[in-house]
PDB file of C-alpha atoms in Angstrom:
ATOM      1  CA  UNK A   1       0.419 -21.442 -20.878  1.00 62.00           C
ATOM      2  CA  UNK A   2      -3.236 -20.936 -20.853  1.00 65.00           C
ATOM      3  CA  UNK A   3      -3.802 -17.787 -22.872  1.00 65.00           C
ATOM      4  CA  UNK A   4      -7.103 -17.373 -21.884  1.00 81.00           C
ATOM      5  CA  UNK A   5      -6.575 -17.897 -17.875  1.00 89.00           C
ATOM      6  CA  UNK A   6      -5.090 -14.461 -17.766  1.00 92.00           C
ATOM      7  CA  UNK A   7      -6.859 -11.017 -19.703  1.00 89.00           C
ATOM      8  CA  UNK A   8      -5.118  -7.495 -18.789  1.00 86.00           C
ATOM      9  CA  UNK A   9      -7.073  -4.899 -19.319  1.00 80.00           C
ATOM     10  CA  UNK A  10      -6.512  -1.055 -18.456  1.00 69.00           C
ATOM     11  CA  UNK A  11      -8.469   1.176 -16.705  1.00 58.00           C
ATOM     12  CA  UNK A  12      -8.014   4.772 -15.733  1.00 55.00           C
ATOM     13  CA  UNK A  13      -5.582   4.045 -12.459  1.00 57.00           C
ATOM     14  CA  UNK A  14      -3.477   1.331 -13.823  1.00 72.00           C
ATOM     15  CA  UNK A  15      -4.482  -2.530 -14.865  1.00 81.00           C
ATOM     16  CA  UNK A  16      -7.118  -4.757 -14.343  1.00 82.00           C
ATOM     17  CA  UNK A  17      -6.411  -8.376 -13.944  1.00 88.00           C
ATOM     18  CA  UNK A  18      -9.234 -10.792 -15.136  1.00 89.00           C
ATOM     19  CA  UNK A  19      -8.319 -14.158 -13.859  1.00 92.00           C
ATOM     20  CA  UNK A  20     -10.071 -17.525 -14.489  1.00 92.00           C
ATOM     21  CA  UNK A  21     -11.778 -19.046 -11.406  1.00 91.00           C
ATOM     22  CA  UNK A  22     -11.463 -22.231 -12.157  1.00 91.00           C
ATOM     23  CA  UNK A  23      -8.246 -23.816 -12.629  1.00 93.00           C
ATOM     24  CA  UNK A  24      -5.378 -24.130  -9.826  1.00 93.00           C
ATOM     25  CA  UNK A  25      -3.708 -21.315  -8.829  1.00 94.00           C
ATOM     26  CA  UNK A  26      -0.519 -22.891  -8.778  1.00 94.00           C
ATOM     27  CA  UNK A  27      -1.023 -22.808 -12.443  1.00 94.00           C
ATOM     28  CA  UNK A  28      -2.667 -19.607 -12.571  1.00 94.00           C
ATOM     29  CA  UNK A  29       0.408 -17.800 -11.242  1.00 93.00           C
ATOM     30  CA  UNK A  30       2.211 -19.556 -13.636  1.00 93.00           C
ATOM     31  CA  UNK A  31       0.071 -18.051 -16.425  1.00 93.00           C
ATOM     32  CA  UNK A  32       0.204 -15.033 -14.773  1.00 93.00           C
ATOM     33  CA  UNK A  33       4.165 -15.131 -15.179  1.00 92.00           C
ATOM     34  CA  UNK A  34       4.059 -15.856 -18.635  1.00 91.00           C
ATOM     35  CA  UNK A  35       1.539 -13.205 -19.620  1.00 89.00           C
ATOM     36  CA  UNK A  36       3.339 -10.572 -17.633  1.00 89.00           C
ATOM     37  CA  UNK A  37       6.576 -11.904 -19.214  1.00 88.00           C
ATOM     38  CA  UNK A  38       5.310 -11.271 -22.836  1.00 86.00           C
ATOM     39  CA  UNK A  39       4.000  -7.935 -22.082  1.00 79.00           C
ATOM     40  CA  UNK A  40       7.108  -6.979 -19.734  1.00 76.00           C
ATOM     41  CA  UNK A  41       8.568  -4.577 -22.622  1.00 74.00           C
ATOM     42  CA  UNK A  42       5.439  -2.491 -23.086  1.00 75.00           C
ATOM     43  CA  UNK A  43       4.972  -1.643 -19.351  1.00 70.00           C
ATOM     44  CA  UNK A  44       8.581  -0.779 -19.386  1.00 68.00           C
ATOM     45  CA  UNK A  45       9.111   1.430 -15.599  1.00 70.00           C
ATOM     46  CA  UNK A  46       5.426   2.072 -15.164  1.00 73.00           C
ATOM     47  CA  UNK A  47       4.380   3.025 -11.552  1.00 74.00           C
ATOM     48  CA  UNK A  48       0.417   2.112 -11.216  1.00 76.00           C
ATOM     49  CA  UNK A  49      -2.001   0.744  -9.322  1.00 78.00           C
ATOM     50  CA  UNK A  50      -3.880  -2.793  -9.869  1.00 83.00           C
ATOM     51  CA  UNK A  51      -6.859  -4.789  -9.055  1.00 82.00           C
ATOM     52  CA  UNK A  52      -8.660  -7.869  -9.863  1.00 86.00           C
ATOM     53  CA  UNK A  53     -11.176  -9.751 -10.765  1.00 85.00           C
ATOM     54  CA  UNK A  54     -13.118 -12.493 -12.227  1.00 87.00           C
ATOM     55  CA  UNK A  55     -11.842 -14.667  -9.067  1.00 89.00           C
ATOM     56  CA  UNK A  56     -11.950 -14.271  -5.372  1.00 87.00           C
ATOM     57  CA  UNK A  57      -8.675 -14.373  -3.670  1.00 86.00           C
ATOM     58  CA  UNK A  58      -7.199 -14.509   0.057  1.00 85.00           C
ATOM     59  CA  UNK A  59      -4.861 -12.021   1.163  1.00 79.00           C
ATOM     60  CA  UNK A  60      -2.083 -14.363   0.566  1.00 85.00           C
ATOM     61  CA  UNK A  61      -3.095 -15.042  -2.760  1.00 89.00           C
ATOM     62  CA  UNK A  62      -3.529 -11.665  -4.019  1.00 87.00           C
ATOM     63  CA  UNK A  63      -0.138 -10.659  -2.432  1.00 86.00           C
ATOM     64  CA  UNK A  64       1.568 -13.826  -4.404  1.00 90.00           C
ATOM     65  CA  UNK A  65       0.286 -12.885  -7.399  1.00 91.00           C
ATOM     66  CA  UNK A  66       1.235  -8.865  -7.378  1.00 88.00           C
ATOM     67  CA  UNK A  67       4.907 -10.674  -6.634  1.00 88.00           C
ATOM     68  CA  UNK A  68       4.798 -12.325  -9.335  1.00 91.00           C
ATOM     69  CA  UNK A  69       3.679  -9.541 -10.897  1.00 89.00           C
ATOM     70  CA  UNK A  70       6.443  -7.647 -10.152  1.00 87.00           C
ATOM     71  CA  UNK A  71       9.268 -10.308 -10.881  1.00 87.00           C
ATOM     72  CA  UNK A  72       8.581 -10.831 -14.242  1.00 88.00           C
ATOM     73  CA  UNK A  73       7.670  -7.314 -15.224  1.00 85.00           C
ATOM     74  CA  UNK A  74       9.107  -3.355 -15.363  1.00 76.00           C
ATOM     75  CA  UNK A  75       5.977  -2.582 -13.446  1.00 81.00           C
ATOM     76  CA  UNK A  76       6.362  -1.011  -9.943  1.00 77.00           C
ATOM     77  CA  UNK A  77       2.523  -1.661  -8.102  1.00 78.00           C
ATOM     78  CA  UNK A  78       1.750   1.630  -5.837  1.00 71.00           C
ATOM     79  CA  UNK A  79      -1.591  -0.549  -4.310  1.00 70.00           C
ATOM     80  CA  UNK A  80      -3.793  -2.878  -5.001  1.00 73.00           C
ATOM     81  CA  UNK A  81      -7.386  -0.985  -5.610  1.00 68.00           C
ATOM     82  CA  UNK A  82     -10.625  -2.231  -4.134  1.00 62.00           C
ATOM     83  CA  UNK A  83     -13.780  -2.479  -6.808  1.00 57.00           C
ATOM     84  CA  UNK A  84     -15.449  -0.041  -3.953  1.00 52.00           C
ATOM     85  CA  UNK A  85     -15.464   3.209  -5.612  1.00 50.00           C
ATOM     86  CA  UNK A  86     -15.383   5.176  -2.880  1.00 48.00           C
ATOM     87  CA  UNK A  87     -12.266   3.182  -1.216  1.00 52.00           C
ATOM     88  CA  UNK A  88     -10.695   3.455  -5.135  1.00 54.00           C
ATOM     89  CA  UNK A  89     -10.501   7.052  -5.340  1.00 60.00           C
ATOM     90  CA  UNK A  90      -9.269   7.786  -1.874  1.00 56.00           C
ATOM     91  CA  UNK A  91      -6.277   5.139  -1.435  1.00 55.00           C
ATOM     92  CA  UNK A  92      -5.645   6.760  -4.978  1.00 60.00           C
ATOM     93  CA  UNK A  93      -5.530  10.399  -3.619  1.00 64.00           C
ATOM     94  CA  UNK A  94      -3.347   9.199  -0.767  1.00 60.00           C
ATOM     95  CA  UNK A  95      -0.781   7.452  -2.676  1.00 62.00           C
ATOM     96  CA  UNK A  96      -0.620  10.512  -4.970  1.00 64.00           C
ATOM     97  CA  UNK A  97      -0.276  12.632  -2.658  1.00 63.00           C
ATOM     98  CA  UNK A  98       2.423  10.801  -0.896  1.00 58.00           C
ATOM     99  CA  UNK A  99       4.272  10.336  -4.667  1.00 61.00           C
ATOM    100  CA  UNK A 100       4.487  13.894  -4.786  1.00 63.00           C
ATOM    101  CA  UNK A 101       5.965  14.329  -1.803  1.00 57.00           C
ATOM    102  CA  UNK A 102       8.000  12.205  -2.831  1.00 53.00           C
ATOM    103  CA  UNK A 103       9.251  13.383  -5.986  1.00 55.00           C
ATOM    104  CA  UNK A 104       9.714  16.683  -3.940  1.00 54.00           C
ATOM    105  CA  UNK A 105      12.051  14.965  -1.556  1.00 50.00           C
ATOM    106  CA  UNK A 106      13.994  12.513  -3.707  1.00 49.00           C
ATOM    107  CA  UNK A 107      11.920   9.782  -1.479  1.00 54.00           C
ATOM    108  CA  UNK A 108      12.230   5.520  -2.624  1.00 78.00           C
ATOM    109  CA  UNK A 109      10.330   2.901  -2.909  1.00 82.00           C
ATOM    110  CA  UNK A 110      11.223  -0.508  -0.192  1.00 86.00           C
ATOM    111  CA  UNK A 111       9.636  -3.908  -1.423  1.00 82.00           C
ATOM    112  CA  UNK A 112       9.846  -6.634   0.594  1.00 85.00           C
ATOM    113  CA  UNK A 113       8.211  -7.728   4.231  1.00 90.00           C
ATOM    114  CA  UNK A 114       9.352  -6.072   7.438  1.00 93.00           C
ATOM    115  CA  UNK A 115       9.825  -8.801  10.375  1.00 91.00           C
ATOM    116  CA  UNK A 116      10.134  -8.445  13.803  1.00 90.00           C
ATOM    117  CA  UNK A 117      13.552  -7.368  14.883  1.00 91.00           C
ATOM    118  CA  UNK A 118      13.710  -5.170  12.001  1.00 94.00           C
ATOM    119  CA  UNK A 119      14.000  -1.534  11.480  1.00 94.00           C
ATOM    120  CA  UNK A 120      13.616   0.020   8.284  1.00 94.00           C
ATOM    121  CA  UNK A 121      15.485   3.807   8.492  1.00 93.00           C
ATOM    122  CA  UNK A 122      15.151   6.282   6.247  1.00 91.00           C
ATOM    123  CA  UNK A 123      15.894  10.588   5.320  1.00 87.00           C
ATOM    124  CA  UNK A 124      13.109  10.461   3.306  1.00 85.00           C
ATOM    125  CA  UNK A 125       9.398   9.859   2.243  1.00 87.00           C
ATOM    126  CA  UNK A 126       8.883   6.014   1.786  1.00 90.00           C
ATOM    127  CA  UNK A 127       6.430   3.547   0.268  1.00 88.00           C
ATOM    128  CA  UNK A 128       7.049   0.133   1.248  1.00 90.00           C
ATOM    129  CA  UNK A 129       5.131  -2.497  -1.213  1.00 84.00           C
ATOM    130  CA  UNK A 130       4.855  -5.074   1.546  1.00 87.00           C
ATOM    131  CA  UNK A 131       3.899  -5.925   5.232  1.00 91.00           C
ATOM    132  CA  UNK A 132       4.992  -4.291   8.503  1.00 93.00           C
ATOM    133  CA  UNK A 133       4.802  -6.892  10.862  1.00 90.00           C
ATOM    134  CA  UNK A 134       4.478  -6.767  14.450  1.00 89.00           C
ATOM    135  CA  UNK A 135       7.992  -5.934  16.296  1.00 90.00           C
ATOM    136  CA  UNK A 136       9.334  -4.419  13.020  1.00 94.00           C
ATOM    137  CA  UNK A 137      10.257  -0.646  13.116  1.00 95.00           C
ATOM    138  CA  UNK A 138      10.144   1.719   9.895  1.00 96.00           C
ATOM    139  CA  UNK A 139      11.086   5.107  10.808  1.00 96.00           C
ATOM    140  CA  UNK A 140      10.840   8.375   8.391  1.00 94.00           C
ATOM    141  CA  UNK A 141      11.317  12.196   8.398  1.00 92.00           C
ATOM    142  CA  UNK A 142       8.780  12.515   5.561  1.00 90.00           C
ATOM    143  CA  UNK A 143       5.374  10.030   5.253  1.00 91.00           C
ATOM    144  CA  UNK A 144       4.997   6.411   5.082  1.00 93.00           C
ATOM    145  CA  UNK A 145       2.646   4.503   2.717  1.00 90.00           C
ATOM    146  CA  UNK A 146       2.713   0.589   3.497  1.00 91.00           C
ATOM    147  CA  UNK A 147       0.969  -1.116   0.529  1.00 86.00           C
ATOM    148  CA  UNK A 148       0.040  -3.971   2.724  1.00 86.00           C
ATOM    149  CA  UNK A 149      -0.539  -4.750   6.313  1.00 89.00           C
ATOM    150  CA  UNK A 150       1.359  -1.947   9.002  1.00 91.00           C
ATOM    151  CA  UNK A 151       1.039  -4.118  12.406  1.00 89.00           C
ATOM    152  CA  UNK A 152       4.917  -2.728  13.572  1.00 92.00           C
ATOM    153  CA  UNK A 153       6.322   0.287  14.817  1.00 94.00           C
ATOM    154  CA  UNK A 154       5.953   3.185  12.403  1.00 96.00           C
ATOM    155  CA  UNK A 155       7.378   7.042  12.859  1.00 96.00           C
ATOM    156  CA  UNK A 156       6.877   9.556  10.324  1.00 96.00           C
ATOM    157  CA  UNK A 157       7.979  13.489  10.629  1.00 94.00           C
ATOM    158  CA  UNK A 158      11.334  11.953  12.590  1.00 94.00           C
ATOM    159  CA  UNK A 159      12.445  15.386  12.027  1.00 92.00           C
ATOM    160  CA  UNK A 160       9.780  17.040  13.870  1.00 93.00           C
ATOM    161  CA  UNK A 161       7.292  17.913  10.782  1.00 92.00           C
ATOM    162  CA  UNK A 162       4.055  17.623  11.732  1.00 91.00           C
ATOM    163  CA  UNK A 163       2.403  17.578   8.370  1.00 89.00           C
ATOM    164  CA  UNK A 164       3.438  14.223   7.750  1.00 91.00           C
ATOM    165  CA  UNK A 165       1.151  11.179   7.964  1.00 92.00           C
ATOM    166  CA  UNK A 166       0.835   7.500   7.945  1.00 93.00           C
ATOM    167  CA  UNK A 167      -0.942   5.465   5.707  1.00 91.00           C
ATOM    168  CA  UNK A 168      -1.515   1.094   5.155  1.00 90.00           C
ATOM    169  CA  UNK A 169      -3.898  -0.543   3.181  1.00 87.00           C
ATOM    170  CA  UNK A 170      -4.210  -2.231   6.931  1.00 88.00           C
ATOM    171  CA  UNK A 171      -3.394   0.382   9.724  1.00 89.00           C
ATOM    172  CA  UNK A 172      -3.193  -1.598  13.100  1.00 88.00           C
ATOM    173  CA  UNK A 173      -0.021  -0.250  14.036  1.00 90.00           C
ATOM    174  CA  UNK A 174       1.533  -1.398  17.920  1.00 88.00           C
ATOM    175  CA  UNK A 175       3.000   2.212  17.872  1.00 90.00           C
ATOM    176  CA  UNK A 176       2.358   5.207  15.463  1.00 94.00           C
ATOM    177  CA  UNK A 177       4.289   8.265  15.863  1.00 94.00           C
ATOM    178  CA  UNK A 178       4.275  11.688  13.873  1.00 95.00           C
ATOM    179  CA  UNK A 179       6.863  14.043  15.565  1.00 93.00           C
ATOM    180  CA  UNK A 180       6.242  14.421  18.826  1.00 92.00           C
ATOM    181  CA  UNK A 181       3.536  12.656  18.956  1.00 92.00           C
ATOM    182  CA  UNK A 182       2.561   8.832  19.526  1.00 91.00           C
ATOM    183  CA  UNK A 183      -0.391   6.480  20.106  1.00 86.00           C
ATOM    184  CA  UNK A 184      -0.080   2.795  20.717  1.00 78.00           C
ATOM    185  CA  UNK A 185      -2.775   0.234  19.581  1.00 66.00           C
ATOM    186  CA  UNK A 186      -4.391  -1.445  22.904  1.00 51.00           C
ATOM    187  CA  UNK A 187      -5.342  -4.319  20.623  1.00 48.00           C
ATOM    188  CA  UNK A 188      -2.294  -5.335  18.496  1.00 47.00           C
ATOM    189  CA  UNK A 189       0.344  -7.147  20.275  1.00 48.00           C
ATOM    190  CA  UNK A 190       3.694  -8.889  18.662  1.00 46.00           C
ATOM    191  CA  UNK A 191       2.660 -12.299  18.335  1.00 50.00           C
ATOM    192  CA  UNK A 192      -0.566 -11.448  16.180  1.00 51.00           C
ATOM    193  CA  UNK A 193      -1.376 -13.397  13.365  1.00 51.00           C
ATOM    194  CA  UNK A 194      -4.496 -12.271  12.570  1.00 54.00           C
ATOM    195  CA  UNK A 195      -5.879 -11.913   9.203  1.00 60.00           C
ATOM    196  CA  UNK A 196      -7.840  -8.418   8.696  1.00 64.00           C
ATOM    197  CA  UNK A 197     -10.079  -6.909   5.533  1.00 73.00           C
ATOM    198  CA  UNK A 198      -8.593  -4.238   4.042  1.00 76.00           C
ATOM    199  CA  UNK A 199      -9.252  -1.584   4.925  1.00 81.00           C
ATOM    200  CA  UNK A 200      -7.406   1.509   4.137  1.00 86.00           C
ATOM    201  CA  UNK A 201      -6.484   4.291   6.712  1.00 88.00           C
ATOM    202  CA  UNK A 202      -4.133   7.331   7.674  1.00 90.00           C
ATOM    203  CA  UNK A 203      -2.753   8.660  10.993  1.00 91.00           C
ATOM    204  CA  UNK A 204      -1.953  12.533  11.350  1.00 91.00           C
ATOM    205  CA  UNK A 205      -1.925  14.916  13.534  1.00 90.00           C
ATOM    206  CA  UNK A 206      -4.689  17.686  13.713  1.00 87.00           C
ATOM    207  CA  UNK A 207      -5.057  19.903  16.617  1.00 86.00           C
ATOM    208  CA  UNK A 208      -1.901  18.526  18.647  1.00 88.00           C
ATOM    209  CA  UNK A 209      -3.250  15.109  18.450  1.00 90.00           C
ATOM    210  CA  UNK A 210      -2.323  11.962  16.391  1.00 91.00           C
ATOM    211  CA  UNK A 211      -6.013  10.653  14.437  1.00 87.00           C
ATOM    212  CA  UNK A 212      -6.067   7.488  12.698  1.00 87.00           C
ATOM    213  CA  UNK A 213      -8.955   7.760  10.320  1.00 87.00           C
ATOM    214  CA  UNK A 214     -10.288   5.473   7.325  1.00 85.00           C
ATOM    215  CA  UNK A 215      -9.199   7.403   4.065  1.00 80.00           C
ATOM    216  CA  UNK A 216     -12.177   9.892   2.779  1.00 75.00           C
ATOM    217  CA  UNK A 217     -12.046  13.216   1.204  1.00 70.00           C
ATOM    218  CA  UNK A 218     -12.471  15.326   3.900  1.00 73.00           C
ATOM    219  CA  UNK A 219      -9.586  13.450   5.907  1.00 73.00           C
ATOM    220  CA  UNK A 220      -7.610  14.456   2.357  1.00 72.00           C
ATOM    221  CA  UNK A 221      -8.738  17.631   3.205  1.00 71.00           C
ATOM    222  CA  UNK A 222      -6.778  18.100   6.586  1.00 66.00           C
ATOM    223  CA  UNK A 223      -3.447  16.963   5.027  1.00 68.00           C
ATOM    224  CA  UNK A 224      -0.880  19.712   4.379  1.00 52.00           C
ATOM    225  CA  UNK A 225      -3.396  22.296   6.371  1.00 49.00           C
ATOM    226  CA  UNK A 226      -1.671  24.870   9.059  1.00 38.00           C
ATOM    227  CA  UNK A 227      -3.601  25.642  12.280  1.00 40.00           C
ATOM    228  CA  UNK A 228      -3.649  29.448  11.075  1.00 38.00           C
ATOM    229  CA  UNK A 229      -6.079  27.975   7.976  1.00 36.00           C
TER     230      UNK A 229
END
């Protein structure tokens, strides 16, 4: 191992992840493995977020490296933060919002990619650390946070509560639907392989209509509010 390939540092939301730009990244996730392997007992259960820097990454890089992160570690990764403030400190307020919900409703955590053909089923609020892909289903009576790309079939409220919402670092959803109410993406269609920016956003409903909205503090704002506020 390369002990200086791989620096974690800590930062207010979680870790920071200073990797060197320029060896492999075969052997860069191996360092990465290592590093997290030593440190594995310290983190212990820790639920945070992560970022990183010092080395631009695709998609499919940064997603192979927070599973590796995750196999050889206690650590349970809510999202991937952007440097962007702004984005930061919103996807931050949505995921914490959405953990309290959880904790209120005895919600779980799914890790792992959703293909097509499969449906994902749950009685309670859900963060998936993974993808959605197109032609996969996840449906929810509380929220649904996908820390990764949402391109299937999502339904939150599946009970008929209309307070809850939908939220993916990458919201391009075929169909979203929040009780009794749906929208379906002109755009995205089953066999898309497209690679998008992230970009994070949330569906809800406000004023008997489903919005799908990129994450900001006055979208915040709207969650949880009645129509007599």
């Amino acid at each position: 191992m390369n002990h200086n390939s791989v620096m974690i540092k800590s930062n207010k939301y979680g870790l920071i992840v200073v990797l060197d730009d320029k060896i492999p990244f075969a052997q860069l996730l191996r360092d990465v493995a290592d590093k997290f392997k030593e440190a594995s007992n310290f983190f212990k259960n820790a639920k945070m977020a992560i970022s990183f820097s010092g080395r631009t990454l695709t998609q499919e890089q940064e997603k192979e490296l927070v599973s590796t992160i995750v196999n050889n570690s206690h650590i349970h990764i809510l999202c991937v933060i952007d440097e962007r403030k702004e984005v930061e400190e919103y996807y931050r307020q949505a995921v914490e919002h959405s953990m309290e919900e959880i904790k209120k409703q005895d919600g779980q955590f799914y890790r792992g990619t959703l293909k097509a053909g499969e449906v994902l089923e749950t009685e309670k609020s859900i963060i998936i650390v993974g993808d959605v892909n197109p032609g996969a289903s996840v449906i929810s009576k509380g929220n649904i946070v996908v820390i990764g790309s949402c391109r299937g079939n999502v339904y939150a409220g599946a009970s008929g509560n209309t307070e809850c919402f939908v939220a993916a670092l990458i919201l391009r959803p075929i169909q979203v639907r929040i009780a009794d109410k749906a929208a379906r993406s002109a755009i995205v269609k089953w066999n898309d392989t497209s690679t998008y920016q992230i970009d994070p956003k949330i569906a809800y409903i406000k004023e008997e209509r489903i919005h799908i909205k990129t994450i900001s503090q006055d979208v915040l704002s709207d969650l949880g509010q009645t129509e007599e506020e």
